[in-house]
CSV table of C-alpha atoms in Angstrom, one decimal:
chain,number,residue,atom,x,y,z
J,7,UNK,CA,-62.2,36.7,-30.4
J,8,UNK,CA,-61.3,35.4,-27.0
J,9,UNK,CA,-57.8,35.1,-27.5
J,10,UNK,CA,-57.5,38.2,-29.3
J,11,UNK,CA,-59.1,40.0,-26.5
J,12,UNK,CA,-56.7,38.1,-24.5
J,13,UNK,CA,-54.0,39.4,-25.9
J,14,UNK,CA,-55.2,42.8,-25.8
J,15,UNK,CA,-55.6,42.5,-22.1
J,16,UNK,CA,-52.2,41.2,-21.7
J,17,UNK,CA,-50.7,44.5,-23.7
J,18,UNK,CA,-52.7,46.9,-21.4
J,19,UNK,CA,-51.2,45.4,-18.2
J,20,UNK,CA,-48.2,45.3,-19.5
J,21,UNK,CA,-48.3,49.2,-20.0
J,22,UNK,CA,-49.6,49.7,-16.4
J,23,UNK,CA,-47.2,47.6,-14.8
J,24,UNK,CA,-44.1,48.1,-13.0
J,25,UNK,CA,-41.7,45.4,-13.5
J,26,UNK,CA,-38.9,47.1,-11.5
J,27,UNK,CA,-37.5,44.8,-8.1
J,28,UNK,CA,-38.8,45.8,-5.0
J,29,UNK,CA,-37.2,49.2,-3.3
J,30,UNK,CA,-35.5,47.6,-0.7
J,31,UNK,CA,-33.6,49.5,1.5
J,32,UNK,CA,-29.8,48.0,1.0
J,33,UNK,CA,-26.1,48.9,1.2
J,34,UNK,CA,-23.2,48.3,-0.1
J,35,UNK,CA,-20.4,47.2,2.9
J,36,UNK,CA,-17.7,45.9,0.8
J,37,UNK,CA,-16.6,45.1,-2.7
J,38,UNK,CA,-14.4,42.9,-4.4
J,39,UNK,CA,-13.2,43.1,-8.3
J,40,UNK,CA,-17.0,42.9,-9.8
J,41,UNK,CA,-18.6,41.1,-6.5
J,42,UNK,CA,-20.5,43.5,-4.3
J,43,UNK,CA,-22.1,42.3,-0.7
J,44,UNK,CA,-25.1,43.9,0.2
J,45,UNK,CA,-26.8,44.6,3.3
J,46,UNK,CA,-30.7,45.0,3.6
J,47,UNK,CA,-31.7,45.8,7.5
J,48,UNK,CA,-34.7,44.9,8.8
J,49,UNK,CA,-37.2,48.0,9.8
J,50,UNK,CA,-37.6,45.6,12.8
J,51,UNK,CA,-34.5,43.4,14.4
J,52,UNK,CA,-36.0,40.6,16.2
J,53,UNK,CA,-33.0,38.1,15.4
J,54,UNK,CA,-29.7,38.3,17.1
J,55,UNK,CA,-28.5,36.0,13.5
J,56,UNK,CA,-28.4,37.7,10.4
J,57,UNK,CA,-28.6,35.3,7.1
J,58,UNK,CA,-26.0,35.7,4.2
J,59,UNK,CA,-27.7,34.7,0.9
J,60,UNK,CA,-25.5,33.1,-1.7
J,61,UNK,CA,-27.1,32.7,-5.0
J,62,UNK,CA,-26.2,30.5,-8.3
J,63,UNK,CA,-23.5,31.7,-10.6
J,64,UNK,CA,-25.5,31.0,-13.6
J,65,UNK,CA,-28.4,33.7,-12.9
J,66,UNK,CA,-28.5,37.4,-11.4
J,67,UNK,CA,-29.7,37.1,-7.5
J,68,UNK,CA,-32.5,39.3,-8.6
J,69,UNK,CA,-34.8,36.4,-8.2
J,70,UNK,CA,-34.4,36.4,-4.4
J,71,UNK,CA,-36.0,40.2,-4.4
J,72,UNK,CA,-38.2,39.7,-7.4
J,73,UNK,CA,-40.8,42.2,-6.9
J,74,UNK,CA,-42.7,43.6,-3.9
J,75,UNK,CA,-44.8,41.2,-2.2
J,76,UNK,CA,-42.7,37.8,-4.3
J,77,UNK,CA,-39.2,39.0,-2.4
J,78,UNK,CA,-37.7,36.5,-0.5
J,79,UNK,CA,-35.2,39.0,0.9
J,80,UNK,CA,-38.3,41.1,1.5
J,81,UNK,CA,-39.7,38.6,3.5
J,82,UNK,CA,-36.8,38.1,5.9
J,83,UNK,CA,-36.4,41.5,6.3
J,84,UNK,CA,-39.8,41.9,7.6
J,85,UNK,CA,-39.9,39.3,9.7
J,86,UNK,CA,-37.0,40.7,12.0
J,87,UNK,CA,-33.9,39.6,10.4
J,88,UNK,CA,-31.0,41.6,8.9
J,89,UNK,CA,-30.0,40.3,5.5
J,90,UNK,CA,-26.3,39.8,3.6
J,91,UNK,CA,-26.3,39.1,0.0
J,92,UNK,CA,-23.4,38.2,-2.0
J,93,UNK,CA,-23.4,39.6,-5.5
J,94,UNK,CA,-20.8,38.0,-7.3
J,95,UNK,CA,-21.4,40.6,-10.6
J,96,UNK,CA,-20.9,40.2,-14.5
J,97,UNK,CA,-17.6,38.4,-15.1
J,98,UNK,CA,-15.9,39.1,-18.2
J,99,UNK,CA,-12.8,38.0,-20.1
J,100,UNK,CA,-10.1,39.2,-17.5
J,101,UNK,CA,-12.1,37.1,-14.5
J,102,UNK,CA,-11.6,33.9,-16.8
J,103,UNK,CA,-8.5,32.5,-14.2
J,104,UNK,CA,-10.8,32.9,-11.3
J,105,UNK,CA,-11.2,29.4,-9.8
J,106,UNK,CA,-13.7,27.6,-7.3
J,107,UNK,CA,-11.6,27.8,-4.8
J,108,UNK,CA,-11.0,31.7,-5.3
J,109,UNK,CA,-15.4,31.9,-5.0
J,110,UNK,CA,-14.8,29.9,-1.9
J,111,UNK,CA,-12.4,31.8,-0.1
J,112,UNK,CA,-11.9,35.4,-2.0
J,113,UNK,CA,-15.3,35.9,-2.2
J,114,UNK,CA,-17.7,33.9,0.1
J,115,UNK,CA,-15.4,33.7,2.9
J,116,UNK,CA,-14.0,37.1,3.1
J,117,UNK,CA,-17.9,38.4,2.4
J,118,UNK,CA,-18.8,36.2,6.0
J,119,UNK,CA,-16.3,37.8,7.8
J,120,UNK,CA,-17.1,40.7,6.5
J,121,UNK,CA,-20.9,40.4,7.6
J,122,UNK,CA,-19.8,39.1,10.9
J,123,UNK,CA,-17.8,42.4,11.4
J,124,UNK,CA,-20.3,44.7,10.4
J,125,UNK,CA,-23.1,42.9,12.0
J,126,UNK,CA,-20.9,42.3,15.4
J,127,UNK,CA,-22.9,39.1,15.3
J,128,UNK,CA,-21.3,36.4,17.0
J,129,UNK,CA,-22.8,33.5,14.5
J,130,UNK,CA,-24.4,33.6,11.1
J,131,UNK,CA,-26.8,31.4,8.8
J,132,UNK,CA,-25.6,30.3,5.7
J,133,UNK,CA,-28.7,30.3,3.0
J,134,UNK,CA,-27.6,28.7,-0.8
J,135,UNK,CA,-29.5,28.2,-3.6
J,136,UNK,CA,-29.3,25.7,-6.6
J,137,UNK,CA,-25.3,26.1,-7.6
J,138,UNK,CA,-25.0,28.6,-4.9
J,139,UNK,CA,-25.9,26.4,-2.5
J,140,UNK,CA,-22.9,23.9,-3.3
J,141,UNK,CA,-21.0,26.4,-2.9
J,142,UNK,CA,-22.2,27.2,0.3
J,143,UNK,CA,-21.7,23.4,1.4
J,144,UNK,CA,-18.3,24.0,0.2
J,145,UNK,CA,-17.3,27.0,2.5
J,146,UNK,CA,-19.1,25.7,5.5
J,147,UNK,CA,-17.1,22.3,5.2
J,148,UNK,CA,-14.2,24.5,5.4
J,149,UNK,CA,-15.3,27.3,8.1
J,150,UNK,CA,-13.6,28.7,10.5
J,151,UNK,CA,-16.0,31.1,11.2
J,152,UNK,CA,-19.4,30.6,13.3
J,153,UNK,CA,-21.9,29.4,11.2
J,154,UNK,CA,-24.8,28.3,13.3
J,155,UNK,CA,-27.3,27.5,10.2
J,156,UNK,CA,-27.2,26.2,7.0
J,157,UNK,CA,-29.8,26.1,4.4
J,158,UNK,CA,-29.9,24.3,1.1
J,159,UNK,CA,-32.4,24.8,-1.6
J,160,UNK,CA,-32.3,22.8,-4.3
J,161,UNK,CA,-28.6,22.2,-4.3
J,162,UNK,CA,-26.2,20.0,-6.2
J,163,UNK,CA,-24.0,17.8,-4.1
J,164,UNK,CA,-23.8,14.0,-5.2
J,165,UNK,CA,-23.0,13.8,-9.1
J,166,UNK,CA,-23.0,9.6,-9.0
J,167,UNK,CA,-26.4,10.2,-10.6
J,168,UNK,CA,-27.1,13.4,-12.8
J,169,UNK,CA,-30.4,12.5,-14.4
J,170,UNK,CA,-30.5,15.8,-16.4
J,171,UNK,CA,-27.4,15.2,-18.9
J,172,UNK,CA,-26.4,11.9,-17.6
J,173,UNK,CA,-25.4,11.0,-21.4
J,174,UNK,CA,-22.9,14.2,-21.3
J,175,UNK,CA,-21.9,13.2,-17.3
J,176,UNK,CA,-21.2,9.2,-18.5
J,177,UNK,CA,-18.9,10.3,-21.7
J,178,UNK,CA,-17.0,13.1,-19.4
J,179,UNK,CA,-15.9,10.1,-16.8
J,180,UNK,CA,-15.3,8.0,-19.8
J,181,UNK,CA,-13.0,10.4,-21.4
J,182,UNK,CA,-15.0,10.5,-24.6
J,183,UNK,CA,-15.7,13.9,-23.8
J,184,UNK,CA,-13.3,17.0,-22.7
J,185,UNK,CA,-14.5,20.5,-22.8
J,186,UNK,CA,-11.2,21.9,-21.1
J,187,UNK,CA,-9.9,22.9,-25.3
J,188,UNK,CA,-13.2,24.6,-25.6
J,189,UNK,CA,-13.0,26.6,-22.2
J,190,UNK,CA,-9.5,27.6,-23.0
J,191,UNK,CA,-10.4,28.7,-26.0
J,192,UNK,CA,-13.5,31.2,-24.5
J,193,UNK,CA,-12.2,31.8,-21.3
J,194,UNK,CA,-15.5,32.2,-20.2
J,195,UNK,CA,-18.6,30.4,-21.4
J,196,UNK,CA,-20.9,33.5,-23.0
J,197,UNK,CA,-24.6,33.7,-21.6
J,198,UNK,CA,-25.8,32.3,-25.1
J,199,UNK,CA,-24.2,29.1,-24.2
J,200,UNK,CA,-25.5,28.9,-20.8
J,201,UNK,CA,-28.9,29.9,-21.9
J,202,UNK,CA,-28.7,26.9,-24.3
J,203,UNK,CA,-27.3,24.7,-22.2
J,204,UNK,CA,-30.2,25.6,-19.8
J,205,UNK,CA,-32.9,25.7,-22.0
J,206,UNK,CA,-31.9,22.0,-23.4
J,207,UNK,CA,-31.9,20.3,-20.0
J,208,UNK,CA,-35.3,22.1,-18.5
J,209,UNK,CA,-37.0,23.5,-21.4
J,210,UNK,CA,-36.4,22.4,-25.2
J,211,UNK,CA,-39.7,24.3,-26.5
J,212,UNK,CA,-40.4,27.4,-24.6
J,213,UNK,CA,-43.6,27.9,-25.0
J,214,UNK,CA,-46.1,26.5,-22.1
J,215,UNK,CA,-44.8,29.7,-20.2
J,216,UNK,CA,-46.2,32.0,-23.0
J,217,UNK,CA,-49.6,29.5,-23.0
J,218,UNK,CA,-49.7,30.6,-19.2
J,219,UNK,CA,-49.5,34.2,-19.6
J,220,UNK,CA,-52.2,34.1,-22.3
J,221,UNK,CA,-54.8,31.6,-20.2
J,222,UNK,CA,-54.3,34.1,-17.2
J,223,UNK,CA,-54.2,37.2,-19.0
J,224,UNK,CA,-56.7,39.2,-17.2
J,225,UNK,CA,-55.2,38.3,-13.8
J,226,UNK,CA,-52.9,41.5,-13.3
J,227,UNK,CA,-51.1,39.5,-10.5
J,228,UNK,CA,-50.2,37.0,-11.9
J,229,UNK,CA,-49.0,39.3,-15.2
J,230,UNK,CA,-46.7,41.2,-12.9
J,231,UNK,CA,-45.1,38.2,-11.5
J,232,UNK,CA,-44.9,36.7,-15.0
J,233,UNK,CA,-42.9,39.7,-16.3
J,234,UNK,CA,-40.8,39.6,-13.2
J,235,UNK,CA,-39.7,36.2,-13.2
J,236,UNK,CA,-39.3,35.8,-17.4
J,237,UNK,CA,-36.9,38.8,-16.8
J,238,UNK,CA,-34.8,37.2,-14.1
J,239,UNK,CA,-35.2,33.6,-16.7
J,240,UNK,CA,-33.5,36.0,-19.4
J,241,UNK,CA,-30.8,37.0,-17.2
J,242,UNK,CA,-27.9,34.4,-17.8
J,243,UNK,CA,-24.3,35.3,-16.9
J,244,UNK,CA,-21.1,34.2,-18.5
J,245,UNK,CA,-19.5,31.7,-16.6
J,246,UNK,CA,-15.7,31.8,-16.1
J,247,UNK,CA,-14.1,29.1,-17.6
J,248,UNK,CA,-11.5,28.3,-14.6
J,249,UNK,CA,-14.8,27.8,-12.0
J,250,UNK,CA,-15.8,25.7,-15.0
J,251,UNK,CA,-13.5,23.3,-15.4
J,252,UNK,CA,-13.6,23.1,-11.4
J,253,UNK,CA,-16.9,22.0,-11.6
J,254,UNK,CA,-16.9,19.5,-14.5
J,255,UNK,CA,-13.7,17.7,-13.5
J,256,UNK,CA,-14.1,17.9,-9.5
J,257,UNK,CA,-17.4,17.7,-9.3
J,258,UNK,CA,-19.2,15.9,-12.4
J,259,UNK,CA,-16.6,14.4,-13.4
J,260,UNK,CA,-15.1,12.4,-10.2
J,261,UNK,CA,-17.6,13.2,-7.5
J,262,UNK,CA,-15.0,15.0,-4.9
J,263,UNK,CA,-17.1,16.8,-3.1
J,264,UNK,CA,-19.4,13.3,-1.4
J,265,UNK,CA,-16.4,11.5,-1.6
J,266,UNK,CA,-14.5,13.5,0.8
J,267,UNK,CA,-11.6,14.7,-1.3
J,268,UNK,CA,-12.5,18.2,-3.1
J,269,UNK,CA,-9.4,20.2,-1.8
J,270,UNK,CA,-9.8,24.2,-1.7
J,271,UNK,CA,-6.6,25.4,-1.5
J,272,UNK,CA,-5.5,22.8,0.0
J,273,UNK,CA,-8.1,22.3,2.9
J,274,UNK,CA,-9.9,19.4,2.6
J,275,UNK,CA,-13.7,20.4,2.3
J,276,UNK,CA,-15.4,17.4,3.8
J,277,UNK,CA,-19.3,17.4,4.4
J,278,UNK,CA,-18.2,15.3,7.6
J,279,UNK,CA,-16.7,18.6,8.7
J,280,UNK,CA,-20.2,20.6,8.9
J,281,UNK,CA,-21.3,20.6,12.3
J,282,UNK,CA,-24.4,23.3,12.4
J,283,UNK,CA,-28.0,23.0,12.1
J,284,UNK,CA,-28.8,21.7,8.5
J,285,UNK,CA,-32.1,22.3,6.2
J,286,UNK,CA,-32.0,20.6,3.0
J,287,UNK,CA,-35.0,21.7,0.7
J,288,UNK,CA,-35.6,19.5,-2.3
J,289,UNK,CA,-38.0,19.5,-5.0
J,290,UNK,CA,-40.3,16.9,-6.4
J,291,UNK,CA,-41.2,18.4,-9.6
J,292,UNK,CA,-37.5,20.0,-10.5
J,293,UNK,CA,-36.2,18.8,-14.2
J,294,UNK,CA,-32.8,20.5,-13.1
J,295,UNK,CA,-31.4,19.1,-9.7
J,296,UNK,CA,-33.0,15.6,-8.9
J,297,UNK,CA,-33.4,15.0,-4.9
J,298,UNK,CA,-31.0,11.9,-5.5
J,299,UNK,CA,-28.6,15.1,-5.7
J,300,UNK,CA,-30.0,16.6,-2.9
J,301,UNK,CA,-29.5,14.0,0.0
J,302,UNK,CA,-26.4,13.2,0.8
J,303,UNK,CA,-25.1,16.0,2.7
J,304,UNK,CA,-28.1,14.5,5.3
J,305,UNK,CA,-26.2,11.2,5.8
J,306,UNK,CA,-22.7,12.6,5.1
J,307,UNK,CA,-22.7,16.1,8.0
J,308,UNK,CA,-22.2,15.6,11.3
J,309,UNK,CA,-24.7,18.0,12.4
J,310,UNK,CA,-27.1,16.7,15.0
J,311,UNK,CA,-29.6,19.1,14.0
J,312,UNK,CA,-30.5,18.0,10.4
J,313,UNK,CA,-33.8,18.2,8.3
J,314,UNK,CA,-34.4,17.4,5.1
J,315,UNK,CA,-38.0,18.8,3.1
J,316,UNK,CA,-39.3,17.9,0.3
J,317,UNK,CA,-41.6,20.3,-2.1
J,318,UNK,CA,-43.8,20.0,-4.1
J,319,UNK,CA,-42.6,23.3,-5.8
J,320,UNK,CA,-40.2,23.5,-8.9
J,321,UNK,CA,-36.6,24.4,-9.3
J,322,UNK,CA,-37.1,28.3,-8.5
J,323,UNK,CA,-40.5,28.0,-6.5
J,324,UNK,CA,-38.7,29.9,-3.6
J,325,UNK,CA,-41.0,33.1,-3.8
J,326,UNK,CA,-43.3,33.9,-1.3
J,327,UNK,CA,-46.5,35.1,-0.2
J,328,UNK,CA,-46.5,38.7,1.4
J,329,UNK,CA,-45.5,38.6,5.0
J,330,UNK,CA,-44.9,35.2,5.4
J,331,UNK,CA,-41.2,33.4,5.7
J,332,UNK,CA,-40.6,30.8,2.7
J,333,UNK,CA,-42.2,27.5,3.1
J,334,UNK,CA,-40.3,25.2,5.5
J,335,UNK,CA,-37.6,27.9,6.7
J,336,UNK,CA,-40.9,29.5,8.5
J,337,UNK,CA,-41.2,26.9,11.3
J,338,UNK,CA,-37.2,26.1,11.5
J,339,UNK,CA,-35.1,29.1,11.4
J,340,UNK,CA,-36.6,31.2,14.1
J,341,UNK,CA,-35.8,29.4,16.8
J,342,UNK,CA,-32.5,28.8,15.4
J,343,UNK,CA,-31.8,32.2,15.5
């Protein structure tokens, strides 16, 4: 009886709640092919430094602005600073040539100048999470534009040691293993196949969520930000198969990017080139990027200003409390900005 009353309770929230992202103020500035950057303004500027968000390519950024009160975009915005978010959009078939080093500089690059321009800022701070954040790491180790912060959350760099699918990581440097006929033949991977591919390395029975919701069932806080976050879980993109094989040969494969010779159109993006203040955020309890992964960029930048965190949160336990900055980025940024 309790747990059908449970349930019950769960399908009466569920009718009373709004699921919808917060309504945020925001703007479009500029847009490229499906990629749109968007500006959210703080009601209050206290920070002469706005931040320019760059989010995974595997998930919609709507995670970063998950519902009022869980918004980390909310929460900068409140807190006095202005707010750039690259969207990079739904890819489909006639994006599959687009290549990592296209992201870097078509996208990323022109979408910092951009912000710089509209902003008239004369530096900017770098904020990446999980894939996003290599690419971040990418672009500022090939900047020629003022970034005066960078933040890392959970972010790939060193793939010496890929604890998550180090069976499929061993047979692709081995040659046993060559996904480049199978990428060719898609073009771009379908969100099915990333779901999978997901869901395999973090996940394999999806069902403790669902346990969760049911334990907590009465707790109309915790519903909503349930519902919230299992929508954003659901909302794989396609990946383009170019970026793709980028990533799996360059990175995975031989480890460019730590050893100094990943090349984006010909510049050499070298972590000894970063030279601005550096947070690295790194999880404990995340079954998706292992802080092995995490560290290098610490001993590898030439920053002089470098911190490293580690948290006890998991792979996306970047929300945050209402009207507080995210854990660890409260006590650094500020006076970096």
């Amino acid at each position: 009886m309790k747990n059908k009353n449970q349930i019950l309770g769960i399908n009466n929230i569920f009718s009373s709640i709004d699921t919808k992202n917060s309504n945020l103020s925001r703007y479009s500035i500029w847009k490229r092919n499906k990629a749109t950057l968007w500006y959210y303004p703080s009601p209050e500027k206290k920070y002469i430094t706005p931040i320019f968000l760059i989010y995974s390519l595997v998930n919609r950024p709507d995670i970063l602005d998950l519902h009022p009160g869980l918004s980390v975009i909310e929460s900068f915005i409140l807190n006095g600073f202005d707010v750039y978010l690259i969207d990079f959009g739904t890819p489909g078939y006639e994006d599959k040539d687009i290549t990592l080093d296209d992201y870097i500089e078509k996208y990323i690059q022109k979408g910092v100048q951009r912000a710089l321009l509209h902003s008239n800022a004369k530096e900017i701070t770098v904020i990446g999470y999980c894939l996003g954040g290599t690419l971040a790491a990418i672009y500022t180790a090939i900047a020629k534009e003022p970034v005066k912060n960078l933040i890392l959350y959970v972010t790939p760099l060193d793939f010496s040691t890929v604890p998550s699918f180090d069976t499929w990581a061993k047979a692709l440097r081995e040659d046993a293993v060559n996904f480049d006929e199978i990428i060719t033949v898609f073009g771009i991977l379908p969100p099915a196949f990333v779901k999978v591919g997901m869901r395999l390395l973090t996940s394999p029975v999806y069902i403790t969520p669902y346990l969760s919701l049911i334990s907590r069932a009465n707790d109309e806080a915790y519903v909503r930000k349930w519902l919230s976050f299992n929508r954003w879980m659901k909302s794989y993109l396609p990946l383009v198969g170019a970026t793709v094989r980028n990533l799996m040969n360059d990175l995975v494969k031989d480890n460019k990017l730590v050893k100094g010779k990943l090349l984006i159109n010909g510049k050499k993006a070298n972590l000894k080139n970063i030279t601005c203040n550096l947070l690295v955020i790194s999880s404990e309890e995340d079954r998706l990027v292992s802080k092995e992964q995490t560290y290098s960029i610490i001993e590898l930048a030439s920053s002089k200003d470098k911190t490293y965190a580690l948290s006890k949160n998991g792979h996306a336990g970047f929300t945050v409390k209402k009207g507080h900055l995210p854990e660890y980025i409260d006590q650094w940024l500020p006076p970096r900005s």
